[in-house]
Tab-separated table of C-alpha atoms and ligand atoms in Angstrom:
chain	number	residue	atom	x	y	z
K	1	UNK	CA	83.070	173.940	119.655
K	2	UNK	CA	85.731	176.199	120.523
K	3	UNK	CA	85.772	179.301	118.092
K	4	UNK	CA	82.345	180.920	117.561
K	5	UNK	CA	81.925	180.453	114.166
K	6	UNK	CA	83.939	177.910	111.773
K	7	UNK	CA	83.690	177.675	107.799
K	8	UNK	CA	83.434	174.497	106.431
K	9	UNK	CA	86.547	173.322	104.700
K	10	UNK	CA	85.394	173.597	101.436
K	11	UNK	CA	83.266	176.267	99.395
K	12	UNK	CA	79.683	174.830	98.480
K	13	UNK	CA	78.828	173.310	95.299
K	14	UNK	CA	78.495	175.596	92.391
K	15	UNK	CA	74.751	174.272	92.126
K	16	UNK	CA	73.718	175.416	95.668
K	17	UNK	CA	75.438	178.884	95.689
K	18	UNK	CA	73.384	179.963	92.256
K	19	UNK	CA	71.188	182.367	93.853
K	20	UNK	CA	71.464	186.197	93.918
K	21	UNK	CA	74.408	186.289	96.312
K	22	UNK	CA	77.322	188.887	96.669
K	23	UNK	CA	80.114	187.288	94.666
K	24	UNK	CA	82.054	190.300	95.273
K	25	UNK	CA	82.240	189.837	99.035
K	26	UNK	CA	80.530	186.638	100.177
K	27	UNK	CA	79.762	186.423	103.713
K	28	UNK	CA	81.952	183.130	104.748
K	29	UNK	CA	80.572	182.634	108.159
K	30	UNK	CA	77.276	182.523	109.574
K	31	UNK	CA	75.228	182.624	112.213
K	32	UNK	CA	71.558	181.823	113.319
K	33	UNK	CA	69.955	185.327	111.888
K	34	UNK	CA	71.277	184.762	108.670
K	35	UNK	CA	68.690	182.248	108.049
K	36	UNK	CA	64.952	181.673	107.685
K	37	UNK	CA	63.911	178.326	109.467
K	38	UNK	CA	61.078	176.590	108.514
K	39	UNK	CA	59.897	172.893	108.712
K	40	UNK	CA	61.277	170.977	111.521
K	41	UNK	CA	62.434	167.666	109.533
K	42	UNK	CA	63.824	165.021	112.298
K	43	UNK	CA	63.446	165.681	116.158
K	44	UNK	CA	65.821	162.999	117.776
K	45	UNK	CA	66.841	162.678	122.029
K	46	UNK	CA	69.451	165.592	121.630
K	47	UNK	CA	68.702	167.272	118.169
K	48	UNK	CA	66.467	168.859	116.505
K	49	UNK	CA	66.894	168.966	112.730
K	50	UNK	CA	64.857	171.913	110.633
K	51	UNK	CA	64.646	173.306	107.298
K	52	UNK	CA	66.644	176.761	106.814
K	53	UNK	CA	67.386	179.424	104.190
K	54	UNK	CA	69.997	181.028	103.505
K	55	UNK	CA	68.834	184.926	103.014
K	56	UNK	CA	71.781	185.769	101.606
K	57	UNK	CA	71.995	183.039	99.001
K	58	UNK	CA	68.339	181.676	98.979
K	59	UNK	CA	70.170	178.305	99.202
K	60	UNK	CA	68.149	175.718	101.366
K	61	UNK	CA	69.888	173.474	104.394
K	62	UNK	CA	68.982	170.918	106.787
K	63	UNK	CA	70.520	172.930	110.306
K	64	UNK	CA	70.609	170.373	113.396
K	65	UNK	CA	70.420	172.046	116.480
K	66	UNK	CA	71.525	171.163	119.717
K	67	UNK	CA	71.488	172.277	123.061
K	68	UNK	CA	74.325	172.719	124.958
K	69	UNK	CA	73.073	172.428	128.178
K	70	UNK	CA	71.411	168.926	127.717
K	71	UNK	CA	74.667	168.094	125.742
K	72	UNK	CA	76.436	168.577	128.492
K	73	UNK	CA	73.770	167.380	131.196
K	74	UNK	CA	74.255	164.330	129.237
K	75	UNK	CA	77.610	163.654	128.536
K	76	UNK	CA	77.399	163.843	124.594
K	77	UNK	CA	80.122	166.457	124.236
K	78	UNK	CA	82.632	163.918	122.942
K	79	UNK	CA	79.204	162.465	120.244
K	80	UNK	CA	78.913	166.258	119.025
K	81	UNK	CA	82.646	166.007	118.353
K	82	UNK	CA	83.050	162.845	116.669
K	83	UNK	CA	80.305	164.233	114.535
K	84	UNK	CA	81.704	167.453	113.635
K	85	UNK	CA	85.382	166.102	113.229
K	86	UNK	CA	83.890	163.027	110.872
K	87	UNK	CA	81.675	164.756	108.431
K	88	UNK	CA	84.122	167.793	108.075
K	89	UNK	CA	86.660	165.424	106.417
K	90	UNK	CA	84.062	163.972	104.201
K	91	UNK	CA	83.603	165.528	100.385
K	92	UNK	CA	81.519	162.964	98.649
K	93	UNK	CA	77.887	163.590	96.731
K	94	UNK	CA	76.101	160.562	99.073
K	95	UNK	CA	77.264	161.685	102.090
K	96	UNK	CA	75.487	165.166	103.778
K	97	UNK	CA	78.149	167.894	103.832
K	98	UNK	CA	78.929	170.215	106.458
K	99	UNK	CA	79.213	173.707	105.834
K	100	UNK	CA	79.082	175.677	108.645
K	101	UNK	CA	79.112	175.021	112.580
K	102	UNK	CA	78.280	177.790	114.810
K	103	UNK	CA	77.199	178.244	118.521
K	104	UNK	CA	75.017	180.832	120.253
K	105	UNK	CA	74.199	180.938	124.130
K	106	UNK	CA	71.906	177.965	123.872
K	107	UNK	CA	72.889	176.010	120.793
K	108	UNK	CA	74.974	174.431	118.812
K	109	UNK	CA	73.875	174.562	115.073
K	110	UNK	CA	75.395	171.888	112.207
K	111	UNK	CA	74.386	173.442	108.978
K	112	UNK	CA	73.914	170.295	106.533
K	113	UNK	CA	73.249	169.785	102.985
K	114	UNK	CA	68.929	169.584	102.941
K	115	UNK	CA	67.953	165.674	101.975
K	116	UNK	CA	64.024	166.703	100.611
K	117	UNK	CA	62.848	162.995	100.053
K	118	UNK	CA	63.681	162.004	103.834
K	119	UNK	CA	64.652	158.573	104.600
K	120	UNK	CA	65.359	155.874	102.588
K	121	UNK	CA	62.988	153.704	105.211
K	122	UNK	CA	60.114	155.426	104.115
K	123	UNK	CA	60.364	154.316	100.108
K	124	UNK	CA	61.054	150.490	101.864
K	125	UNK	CA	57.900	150.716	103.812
K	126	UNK	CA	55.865	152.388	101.061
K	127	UNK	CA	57.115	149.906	98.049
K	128	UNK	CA	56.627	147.314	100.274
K	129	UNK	CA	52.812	148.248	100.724
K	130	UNK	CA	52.527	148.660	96.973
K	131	UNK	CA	54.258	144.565	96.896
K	132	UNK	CA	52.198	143.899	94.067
K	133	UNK	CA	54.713	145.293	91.844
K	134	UNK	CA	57.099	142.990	93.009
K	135	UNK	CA	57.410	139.788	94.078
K	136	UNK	CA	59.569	139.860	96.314
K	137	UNK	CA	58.007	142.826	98.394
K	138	UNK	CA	60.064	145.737	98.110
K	139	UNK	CA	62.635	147.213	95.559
K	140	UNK	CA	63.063	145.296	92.148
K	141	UNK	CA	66.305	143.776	91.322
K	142	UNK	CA	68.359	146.736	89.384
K	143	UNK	CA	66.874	149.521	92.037
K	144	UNK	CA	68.028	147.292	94.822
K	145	UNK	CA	71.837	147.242	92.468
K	146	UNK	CA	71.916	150.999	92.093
K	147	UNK	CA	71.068	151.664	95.878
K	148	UNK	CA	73.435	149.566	97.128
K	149	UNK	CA	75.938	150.661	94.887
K	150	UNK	CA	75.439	154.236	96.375
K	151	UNK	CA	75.196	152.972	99.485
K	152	UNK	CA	78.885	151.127	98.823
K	153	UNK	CA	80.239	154.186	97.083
K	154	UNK	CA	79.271	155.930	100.387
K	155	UNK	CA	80.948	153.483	102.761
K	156	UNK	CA	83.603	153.367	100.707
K	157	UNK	CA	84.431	157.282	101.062
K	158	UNK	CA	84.011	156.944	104.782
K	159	UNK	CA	86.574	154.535	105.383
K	160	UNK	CA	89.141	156.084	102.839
K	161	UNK	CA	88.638	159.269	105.272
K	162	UNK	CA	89.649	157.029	108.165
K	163	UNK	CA	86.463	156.634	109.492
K	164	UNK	CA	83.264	153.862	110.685
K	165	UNK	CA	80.143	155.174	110.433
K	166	UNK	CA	79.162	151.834	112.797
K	167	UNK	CA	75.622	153.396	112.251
K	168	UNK	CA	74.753	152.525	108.827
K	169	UNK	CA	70.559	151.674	108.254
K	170	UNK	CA	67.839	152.968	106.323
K	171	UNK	CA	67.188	155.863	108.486
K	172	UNK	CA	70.362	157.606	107.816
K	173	UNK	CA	70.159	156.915	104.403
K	174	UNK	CA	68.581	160.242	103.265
K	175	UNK	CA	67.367	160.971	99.382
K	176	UNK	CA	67.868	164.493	97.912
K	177	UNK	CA	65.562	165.822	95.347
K	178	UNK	CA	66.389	163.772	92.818
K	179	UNK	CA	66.354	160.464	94.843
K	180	UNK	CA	70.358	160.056	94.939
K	181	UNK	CA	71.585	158.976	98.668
K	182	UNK	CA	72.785	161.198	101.402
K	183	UNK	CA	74.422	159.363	104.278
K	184	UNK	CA	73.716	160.930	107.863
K	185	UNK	CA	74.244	160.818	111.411
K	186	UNK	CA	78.163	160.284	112.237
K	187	UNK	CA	77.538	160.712	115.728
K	188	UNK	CA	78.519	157.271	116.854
K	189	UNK	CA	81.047	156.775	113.779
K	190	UNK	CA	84.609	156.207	114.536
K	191	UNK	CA	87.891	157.868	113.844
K	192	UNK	CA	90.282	155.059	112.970
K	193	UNK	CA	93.009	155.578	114.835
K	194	UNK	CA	95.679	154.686	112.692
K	195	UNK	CA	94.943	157.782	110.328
K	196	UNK	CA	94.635	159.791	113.624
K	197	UNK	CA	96.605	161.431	116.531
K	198	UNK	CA	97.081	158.323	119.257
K	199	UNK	CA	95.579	161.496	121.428
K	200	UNK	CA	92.173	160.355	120.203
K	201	UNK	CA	92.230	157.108	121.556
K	202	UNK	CA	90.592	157.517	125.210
K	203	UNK	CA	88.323	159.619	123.779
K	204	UNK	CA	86.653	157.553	121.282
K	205	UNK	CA	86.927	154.794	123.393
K	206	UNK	CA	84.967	156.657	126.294
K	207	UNK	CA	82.221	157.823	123.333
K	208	UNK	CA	81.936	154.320	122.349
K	209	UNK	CA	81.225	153.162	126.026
K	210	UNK	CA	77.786	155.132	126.403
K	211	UNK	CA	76.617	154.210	122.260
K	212	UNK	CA	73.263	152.870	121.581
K	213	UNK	CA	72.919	152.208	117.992
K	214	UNK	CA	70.275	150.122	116.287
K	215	UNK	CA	69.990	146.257	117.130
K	216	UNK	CA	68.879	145.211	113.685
K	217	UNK	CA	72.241	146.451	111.777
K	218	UNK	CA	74.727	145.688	114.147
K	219	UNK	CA	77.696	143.536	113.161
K	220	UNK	CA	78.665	140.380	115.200
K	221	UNK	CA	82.215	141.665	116.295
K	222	UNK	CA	80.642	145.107	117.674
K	223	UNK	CA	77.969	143.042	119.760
K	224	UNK	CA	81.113	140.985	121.153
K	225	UNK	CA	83.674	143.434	121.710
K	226	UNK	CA	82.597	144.686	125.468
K	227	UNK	CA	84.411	147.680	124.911
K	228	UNK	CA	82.078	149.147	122.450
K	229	UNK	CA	78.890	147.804	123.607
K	230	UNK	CA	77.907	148.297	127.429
K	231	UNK	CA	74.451	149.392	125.772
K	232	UNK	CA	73.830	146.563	124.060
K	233	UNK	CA	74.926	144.070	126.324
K	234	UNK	CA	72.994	146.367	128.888
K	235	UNK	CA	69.693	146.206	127.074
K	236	UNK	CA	69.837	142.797	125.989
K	237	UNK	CA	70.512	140.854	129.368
K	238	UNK	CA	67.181	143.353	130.184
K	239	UNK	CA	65.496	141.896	127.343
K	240	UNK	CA	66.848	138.159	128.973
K	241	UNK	CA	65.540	138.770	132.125
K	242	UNK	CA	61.874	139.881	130.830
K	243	UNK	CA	62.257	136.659	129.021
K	244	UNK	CA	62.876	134.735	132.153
K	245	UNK	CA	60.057	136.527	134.097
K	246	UNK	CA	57.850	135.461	131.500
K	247	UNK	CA	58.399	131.564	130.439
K	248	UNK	CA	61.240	129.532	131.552
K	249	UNK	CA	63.222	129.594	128.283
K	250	UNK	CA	64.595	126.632	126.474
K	251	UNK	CA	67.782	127.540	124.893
K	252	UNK	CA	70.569	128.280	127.254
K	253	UNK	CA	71.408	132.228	127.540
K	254	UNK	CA	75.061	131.662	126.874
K	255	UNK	CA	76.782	132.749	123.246
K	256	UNK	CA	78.809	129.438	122.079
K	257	UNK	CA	78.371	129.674	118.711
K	258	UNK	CA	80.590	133.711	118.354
K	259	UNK	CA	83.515	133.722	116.809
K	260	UNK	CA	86.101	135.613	119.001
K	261	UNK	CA	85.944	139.317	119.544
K	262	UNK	CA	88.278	140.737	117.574
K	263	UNK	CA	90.802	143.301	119.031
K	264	UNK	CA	90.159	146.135	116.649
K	265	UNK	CA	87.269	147.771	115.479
K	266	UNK	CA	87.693	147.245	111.744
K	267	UNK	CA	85.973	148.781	108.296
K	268	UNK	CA	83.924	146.114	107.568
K	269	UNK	CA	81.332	146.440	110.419
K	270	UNK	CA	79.748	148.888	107.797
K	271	UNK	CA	80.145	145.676	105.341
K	272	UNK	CA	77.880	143.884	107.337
K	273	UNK	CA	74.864	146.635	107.685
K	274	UNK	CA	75.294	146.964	103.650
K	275	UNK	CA	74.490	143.099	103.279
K	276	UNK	CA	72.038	143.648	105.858
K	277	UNK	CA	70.141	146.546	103.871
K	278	UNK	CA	70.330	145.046	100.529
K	279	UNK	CA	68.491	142.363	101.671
K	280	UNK	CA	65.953	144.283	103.325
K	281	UNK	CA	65.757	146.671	100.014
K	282	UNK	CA	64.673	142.869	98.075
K	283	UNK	CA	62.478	142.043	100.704
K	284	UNK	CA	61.142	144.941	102.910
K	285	UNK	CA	62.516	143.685	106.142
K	286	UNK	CA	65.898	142.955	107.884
K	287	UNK	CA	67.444	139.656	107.828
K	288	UNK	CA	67.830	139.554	111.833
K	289	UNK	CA	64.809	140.952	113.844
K	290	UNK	CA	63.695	139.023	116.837
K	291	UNK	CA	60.666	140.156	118.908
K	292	UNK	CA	63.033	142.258	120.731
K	293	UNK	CA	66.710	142.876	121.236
K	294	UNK	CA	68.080	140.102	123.647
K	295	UNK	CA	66.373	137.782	120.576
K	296	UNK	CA	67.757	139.977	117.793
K	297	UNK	CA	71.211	139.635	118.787
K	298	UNK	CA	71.355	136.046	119.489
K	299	UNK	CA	70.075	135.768	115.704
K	300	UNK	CA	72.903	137.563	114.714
K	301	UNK	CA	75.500	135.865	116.631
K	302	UNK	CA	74.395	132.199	115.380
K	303	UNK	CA	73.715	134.111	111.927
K	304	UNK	CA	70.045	132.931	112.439
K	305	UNK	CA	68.534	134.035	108.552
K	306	UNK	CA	66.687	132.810	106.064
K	307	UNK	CA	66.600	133.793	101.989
K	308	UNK	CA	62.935	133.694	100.905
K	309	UNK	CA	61.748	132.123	97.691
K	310	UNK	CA	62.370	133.722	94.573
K	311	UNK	CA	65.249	135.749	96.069
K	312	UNK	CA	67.597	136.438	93.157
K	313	UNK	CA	70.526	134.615	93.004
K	314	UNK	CA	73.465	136.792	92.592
K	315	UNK	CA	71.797	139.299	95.065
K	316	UNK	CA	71.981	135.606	97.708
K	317	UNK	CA	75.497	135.345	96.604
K	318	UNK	CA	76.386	138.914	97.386
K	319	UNK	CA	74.616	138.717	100.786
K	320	UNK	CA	75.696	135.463	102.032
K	321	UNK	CA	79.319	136.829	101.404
K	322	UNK	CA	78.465	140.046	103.737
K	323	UNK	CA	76.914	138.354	106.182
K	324	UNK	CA	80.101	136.207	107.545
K	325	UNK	CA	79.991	136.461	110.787
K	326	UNK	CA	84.161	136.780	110.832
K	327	UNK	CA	84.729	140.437	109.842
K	328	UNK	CA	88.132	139.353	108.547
K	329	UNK	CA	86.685	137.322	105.865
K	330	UNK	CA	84.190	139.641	104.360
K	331	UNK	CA	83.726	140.229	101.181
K	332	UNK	CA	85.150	143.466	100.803
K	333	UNK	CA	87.313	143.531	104.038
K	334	UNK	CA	90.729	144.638	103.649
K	335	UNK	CA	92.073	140.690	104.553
K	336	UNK	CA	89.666	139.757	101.177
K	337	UNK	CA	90.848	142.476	98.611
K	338	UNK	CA	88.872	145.327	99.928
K	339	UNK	CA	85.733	147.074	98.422
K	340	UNK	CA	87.733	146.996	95.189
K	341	UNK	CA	87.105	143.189	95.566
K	342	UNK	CA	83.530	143.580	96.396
K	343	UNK	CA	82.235	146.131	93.746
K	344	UNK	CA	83.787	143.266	91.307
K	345	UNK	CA	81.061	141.357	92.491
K	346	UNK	CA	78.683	139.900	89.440
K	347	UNK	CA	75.432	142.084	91.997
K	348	UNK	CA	77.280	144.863	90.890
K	349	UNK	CA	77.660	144.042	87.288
K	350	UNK	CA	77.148	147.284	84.473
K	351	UNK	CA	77.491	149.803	87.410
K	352	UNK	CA	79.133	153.114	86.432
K	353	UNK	CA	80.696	153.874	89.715
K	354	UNK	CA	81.986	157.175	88.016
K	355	UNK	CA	78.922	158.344	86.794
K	356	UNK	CA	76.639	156.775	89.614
K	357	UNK	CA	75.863	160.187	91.252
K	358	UNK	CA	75.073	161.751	88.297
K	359	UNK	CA	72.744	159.437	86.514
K	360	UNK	CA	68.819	159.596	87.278
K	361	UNK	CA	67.549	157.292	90.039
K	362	UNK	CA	65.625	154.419	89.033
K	363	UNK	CA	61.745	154.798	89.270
K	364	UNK	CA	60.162	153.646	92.738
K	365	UNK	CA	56.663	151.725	92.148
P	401	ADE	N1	66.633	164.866	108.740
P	401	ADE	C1	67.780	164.761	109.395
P	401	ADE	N2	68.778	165.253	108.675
P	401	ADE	C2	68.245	165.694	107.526
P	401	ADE	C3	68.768	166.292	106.356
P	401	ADE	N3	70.064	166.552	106.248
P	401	ADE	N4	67.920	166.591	105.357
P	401	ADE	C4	66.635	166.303	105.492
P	401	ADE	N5	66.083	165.742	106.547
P	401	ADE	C5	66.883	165.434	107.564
């Protein structure tokens, strides 16, 4: 956030910039009174994210605003950063795009391609209500395929950019008008360092120190590497000692069963959450989920999970090859072939990646 205003790397799409605006001399960069705001969408701990038009264009965004003082007050800077740098090198049609950052005296504004179906938790929780349709309880078996073949085709632009998103779940899997996945929230991704200046190194690593992600979808080697998660290990010896308060617990607090934390962050942490979500899109909830976060992870360190009845089989195939609690022998990790290897997988059978974007969404029930 060092220049006032910044133009996103790329023009928009042809589809967004079809209103009435001045071709002759577009106005590249904007600022907060060249919009209309209207519905605040998301209100998170250091954002708020709201509805905006463009009153030049008549193009609608999703702006996420941020204040700089609280920023600041608490030590996000290096978060705002990460998220800026990340989605500016992404150019994909399931991930949001960035097209314009600007700051006033208050704020800091991300202006953000609008996502008008929300999140992707919502059509879980409602399908899941309407179970009768299915008998699993939530998505049938080709939605589930084309989801999480979006999903993929999202992760797998992320990492060719050099990036984890480390924060992938059904709440930052948006759905644009016509149902197709936007990916959100880079704010705890990482910048793979390889692809990067070595400069970045202490500065990702100090970002990663203070991250609280989401118990549910985090991988095994990101709840043992102590480097990236003081938060975690934080809450969850909280959630131990509640437990001891309580009743004298019978299994000893101690992880035996881990494998060893591995020494670099790798690509297929976001591997994991996608076997994670498919499984949740089949049957409306996680496969790890304890009755609170000390209890979640220690299901996900002795990959503690159960397939119900009448799971499909090649979905249980797929799943059971994501969920490996070595990230090195993932299906799709770069030791096992890479996603190349896992969009071969039978799950994924008749899937146009090409086209996937571009095809209509399959009908919710
Ligand atoms: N909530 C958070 N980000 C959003 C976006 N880009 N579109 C719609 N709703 C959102």
């Amino acid at each position: 956030s060092s220049s006032s205003s910044s133009a996103a790397p790329l023009p928009p799409p042809a589809a967004s910039r079809s209103t009435s605006q001045n071709d002759v001399h577009p106005k590249l960069r904007r600022d907060a009174s060249d919009f209309e705001f209207g519905a605040t969408l998301g209100e998170g701990s250091y954002s708020t994210v709201m509805a905006a038009r463009d009153k030049h264009t008549g193009s609608w965004y999703a702006i996420k605003i941020l204040d700089k003082k609280h920023i600041i007050r608490h030590k996000k800077v290096k978060y705002v950063d990460i998220e800026k740098n990340t989605l500016n090198r992404m150019n994909h049609p399931g991930i949001v795009r960035l097209y314009w950052t600007f700051h006033d005296q208050q704020q800091l504004y991300f202006v953000l391609d609008l996502a008008r179906n929300g999140e992707l938790l919502t059509y879980i929780k409602k399908v899941r209500a309407n179970s009768l349709a299915t008998p699993l309880g939530a998505f049938d078996l080709p939605t589930t395929q084309f989801y999480a073949a979006e999903i993929l085709s999202a992760i797998e632009h992320v990492h060719e950019m050099g990036v984890i998103h480390r924060d992938i779940k059904p709440e930052n899997i948006l759905l644009d008008e016509n149902m197709h996945i936007k990916l959100t929230d880079f704010g705890t991704a990482k910048i793979l360092e390889s692809l990067d200046d070595g400069g970045k190194d202490s500065l990702t690593r100090h970002r990663a120190n203070s991250w609280v992600g989401t118990a549910e979808y985090v991988s095994p080697e990101l709840l043992n590497d102590k480097s990236t998660c003081k938060a975690y290990a934080s809450s969850a010896i909280i959630s131990f000692l509640l437990i001891l308060k309580s009743a004298a617990p019978n299994q000893s607090p101690t992880n035996t069963n881990s494998p060893a934390a591995s020494p670099h962050l790798s690509t297929s942490s976001d591997l994991w959450a996608l076997g994670c979500i498919i499984y949740q899109l089949l049957t409306g909830r996680p496969p790890f989920k304890g009755s609170n976060e000390y209890l979640t992870f220690e299901k996900i360190k002795n990959l503690q999970y159960t397939f119900p009845y009448g799971f499909p089989d090649v979905a249980r195939d797929l799943v059971s090859k994501l969920l490996v609690l070595d990230p090195a022998t993932r299906l799709g990790a770069p030791e096992q072939g890479g996603i190349k290897a896992l969009k071969a997988h039978a799950f994924f059978e008749g899937i146009d990646w090409e086209r996937l974007f571009e095809l209509p969404a399959p009908k919710l029930h």
